[in-house]
mmCIF file of C-alpha atoms in Angstrom:
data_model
loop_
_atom_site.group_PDB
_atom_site.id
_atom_site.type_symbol
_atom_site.label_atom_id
_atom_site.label_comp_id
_atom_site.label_asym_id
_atom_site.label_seq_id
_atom_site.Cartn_x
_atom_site.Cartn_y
_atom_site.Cartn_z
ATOM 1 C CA UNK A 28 82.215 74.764 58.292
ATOM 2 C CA UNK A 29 83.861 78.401 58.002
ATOM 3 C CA UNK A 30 82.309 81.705 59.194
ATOM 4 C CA UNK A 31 83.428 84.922 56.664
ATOM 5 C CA UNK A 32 83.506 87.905 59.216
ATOM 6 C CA UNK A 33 82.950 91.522 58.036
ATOM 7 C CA UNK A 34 85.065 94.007 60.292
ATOM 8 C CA UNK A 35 84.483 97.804 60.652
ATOM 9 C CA UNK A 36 85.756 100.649 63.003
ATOM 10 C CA UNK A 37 83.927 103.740 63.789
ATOM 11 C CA UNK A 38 86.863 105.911 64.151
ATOM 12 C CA UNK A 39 88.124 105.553 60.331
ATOM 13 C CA UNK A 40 85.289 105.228 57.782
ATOM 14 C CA UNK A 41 86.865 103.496 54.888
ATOM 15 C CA UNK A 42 88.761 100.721 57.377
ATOM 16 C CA UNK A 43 87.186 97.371 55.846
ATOM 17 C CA UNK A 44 88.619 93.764 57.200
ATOM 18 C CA UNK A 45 87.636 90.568 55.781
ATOM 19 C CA UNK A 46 88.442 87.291 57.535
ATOM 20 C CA UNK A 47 87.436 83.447 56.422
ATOM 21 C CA UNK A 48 88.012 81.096 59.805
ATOM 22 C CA UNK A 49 87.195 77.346 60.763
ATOM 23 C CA UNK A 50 84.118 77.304 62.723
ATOM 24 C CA UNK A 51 86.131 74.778 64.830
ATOM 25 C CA UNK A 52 88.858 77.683 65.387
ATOM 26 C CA UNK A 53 89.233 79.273 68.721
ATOM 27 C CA UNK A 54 88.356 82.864 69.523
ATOM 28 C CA UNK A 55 92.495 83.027 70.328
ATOM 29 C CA UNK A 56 92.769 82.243 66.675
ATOM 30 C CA UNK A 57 89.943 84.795 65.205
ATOM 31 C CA UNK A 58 91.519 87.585 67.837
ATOM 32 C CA UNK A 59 95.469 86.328 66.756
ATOM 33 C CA UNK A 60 93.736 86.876 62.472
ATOM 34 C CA UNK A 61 92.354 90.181 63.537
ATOM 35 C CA UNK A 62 96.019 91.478 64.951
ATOM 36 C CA UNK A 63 98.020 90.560 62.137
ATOM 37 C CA UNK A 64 95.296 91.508 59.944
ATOM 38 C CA UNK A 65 95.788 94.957 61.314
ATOM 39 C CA UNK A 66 99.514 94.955 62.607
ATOM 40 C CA UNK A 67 98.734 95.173 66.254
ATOM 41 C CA UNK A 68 100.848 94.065 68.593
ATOM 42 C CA UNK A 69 99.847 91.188 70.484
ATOM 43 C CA UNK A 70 100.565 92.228 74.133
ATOM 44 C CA UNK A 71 97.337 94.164 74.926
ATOM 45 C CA UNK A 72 94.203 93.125 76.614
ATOM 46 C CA UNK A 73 91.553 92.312 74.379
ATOM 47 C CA UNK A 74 87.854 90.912 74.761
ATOM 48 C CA UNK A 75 85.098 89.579 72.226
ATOM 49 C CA UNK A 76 81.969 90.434 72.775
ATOM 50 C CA UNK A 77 78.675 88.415 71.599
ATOM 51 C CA UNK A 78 76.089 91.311 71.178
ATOM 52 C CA UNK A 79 72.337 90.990 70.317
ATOM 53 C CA UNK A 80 71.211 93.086 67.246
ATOM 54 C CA UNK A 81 71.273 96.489 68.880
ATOM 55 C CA UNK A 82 75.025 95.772 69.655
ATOM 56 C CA UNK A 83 74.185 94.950 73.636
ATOM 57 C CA UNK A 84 77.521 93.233 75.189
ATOM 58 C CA UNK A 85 75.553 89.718 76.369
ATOM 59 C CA UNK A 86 78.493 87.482 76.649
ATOM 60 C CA UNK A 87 82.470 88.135 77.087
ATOM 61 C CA UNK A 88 85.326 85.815 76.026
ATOM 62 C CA UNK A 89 88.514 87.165 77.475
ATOM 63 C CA UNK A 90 92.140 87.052 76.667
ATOM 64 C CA UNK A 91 93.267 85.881 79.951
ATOM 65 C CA UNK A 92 90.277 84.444 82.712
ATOM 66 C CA UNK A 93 89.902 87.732 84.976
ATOM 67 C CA UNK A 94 88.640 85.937 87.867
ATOM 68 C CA UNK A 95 84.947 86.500 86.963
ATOM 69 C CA UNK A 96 82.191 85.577 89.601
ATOM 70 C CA UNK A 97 81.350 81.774 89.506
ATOM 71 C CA UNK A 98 77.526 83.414 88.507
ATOM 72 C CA UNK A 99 78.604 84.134 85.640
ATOM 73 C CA UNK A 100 79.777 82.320 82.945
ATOM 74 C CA UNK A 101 83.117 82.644 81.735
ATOM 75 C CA UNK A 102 84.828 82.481 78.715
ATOM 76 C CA UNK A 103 88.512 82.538 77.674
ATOM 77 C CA UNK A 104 89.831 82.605 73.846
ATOM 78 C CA UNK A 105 91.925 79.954 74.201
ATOM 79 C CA UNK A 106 89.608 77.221 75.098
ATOM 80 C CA UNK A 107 86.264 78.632 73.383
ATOM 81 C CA UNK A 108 85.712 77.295 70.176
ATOM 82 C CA UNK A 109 83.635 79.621 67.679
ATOM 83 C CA UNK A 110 81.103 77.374 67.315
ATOM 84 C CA UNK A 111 80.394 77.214 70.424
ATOM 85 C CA UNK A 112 78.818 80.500 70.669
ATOM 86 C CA UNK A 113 78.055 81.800 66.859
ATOM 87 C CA UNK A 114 75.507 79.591 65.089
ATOM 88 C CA UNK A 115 73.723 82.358 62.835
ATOM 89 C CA UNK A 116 74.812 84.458 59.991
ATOM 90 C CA UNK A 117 74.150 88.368 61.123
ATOM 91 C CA UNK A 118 75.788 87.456 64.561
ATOM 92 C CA UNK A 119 77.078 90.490 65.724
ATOM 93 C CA UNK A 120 80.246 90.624 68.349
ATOM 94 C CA UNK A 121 82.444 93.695 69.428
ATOM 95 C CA UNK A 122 86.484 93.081 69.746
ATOM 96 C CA UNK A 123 87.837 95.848 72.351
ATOM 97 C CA UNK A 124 91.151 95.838 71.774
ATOM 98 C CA UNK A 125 91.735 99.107 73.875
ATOM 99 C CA UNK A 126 90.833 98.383 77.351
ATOM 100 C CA UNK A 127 91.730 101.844 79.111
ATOM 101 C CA UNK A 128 89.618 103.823 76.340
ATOM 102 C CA UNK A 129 86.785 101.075 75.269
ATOM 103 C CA UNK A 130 88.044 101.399 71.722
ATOM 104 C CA UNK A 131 86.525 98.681 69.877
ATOM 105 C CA UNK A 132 86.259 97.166 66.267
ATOM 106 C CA UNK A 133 82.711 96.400 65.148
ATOM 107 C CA UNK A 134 81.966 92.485 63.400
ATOM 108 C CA UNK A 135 79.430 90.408 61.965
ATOM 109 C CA UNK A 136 78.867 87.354 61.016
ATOM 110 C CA UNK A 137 78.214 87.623 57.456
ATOM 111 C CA UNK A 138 78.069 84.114 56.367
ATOM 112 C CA UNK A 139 78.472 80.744 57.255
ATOM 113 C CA UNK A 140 79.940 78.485 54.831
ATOM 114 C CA UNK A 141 78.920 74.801 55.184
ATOM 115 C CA UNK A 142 81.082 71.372 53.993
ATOM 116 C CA UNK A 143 84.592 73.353 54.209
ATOM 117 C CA UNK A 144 87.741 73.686 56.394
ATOM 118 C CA UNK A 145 90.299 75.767 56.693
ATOM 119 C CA UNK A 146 93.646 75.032 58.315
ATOM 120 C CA UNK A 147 94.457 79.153 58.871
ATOM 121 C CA UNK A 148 92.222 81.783 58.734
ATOM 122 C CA UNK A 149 92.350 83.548 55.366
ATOM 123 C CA UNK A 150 92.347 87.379 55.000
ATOM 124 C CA UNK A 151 90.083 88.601 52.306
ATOM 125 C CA UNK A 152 89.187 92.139 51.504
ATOM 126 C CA UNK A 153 91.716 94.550 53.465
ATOM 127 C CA UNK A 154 90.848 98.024 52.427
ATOM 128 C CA UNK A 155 91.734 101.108 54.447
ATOM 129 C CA UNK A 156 94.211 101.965 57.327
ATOM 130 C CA UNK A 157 92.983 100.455 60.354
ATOM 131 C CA UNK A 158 92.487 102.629 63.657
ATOM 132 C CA UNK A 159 95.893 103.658 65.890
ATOM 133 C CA UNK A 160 96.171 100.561 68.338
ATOM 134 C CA UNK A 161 97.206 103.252 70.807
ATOM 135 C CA UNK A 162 95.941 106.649 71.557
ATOM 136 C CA UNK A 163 97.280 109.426 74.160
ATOM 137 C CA UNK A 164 95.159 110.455 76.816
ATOM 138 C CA UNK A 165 95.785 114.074 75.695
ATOM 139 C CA UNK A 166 94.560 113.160 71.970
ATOM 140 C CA UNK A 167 90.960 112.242 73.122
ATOM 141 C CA UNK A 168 88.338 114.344 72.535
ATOM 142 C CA UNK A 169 87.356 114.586 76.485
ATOM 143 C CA UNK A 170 83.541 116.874 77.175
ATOM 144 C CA UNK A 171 84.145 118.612 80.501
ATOM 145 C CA UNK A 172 81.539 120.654 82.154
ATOM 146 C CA UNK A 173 82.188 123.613 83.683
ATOM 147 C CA UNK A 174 80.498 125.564 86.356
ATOM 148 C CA UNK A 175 80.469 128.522 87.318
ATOM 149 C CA UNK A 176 79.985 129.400 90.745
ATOM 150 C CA UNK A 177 78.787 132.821 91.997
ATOM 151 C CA UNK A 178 76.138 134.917 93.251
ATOM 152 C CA UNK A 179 73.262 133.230 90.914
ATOM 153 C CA UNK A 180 74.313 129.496 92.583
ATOM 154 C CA UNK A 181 74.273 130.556 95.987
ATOM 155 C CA UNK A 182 72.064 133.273 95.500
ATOM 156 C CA UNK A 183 71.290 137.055 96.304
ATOM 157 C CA UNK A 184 74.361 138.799 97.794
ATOM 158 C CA UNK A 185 72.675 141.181 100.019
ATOM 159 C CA UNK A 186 70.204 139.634 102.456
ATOM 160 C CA UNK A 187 68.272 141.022 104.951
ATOM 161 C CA UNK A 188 68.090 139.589 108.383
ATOM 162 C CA UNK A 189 64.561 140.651 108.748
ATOM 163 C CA UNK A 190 63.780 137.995 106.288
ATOM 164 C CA UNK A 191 64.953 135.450 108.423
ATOM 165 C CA UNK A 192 62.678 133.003 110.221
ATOM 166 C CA UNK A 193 62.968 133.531 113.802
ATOM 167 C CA UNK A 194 60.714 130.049 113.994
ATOM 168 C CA UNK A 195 63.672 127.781 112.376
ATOM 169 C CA UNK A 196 65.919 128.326 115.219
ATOM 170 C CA UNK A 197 63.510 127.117 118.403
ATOM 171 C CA UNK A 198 64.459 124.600 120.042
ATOM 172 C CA UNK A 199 68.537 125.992 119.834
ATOM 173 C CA UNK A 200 68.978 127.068 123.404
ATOM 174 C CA UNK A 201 67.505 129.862 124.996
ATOM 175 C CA UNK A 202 70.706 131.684 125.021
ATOM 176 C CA UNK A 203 70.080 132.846 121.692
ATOM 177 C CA UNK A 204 70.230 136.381 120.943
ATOM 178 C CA UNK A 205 67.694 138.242 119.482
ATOM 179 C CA UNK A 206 68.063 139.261 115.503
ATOM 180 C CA UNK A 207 67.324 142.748 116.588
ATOM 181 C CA UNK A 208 70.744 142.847 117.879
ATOM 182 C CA UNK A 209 72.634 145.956 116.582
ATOM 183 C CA UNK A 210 75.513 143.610 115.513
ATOM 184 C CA UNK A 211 73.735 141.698 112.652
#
């Protein structure tokens, strides 16, 4: 059986990748197709994600086993066949392939080809420049928030003390002066 998967980015619009794999393949194999399918080097981190239809991460398979809690289950490329976790067409999964800055290309299953194998996976439509693998820090688009801090956060610069509640401070010691003090 072969899945045909249907790769997009959100960073570049017209960045289309087409690729034909053995459902008997291993995620090492699909994430090794989507590399040279995009001229990546291979020496990054890099996850799959299974998502449900609103693109919710529900299950990772990982480059490398990161020492996940035993609670969890755990999946590594290498030793996770594809049929083991896709079985319908529309399957949606997310391949980070930038760890520090979540950068991530967007799949789907879009169909599922019964009674044929495939030695290699195949590359089909390749249209568009795929995203930088890499990206400065400096080159992100990065919202700050500033605030400005002055006499409308703390408040009203000139005070009176006769405003002050005498009440609040009981309990002190009665060595407290009076606020009718000439010094305040």
């Amino acid at each position: 059986m072969l899945f045909r998967f249907l790769i997009i980015s959100d960073e570049v619009d017209d960045f289309i990748r087409e690729i034909t794999i053995d459902s008997e393949a291993s995620f090492l194999d699909l994430h090794n197709a989507i590399l040279d399918s995009v001229e990546y080097t291979k020496d990054q981190m890099s996850s799959f994600f299974i998502c449900d239809d609103d693109w919710g991460k529900r299950a990772e398979i990982t480059l490398v086993d990161m020492g996940s809690s035993s609670e969890e289950d755990s999946y590594i490329m290498e030793d996770t066949r594809l049929e083991e976790l896709l079985e319908d067409e529309e399957q949606k999964l997310l391949y980070v392939f930038d760890y520090l800055t979540e950068r991530a290309l967007f799949m789907e299953l879009r169909e599922i080809i019964p009674g044929e194998n495939l030695a290699q996976p195949k590359l089909g439509k390749s249209i568009g420049l795929p995203p930088q693998q890499f990206v400065a820090f400096d080159a992100l688009d990065v919202k700050t928030t500033t605030v400005t801090v002055g006499e409308e956060f703390y408040g009203d610069s000139e005070y009176d003390l006769d405003e002050l509640d005498e009440s609040g401070f009981e309990g002190l010691g009665d060595n407290l002066e009076s606020f009718d003090d000439d010094r305040f």
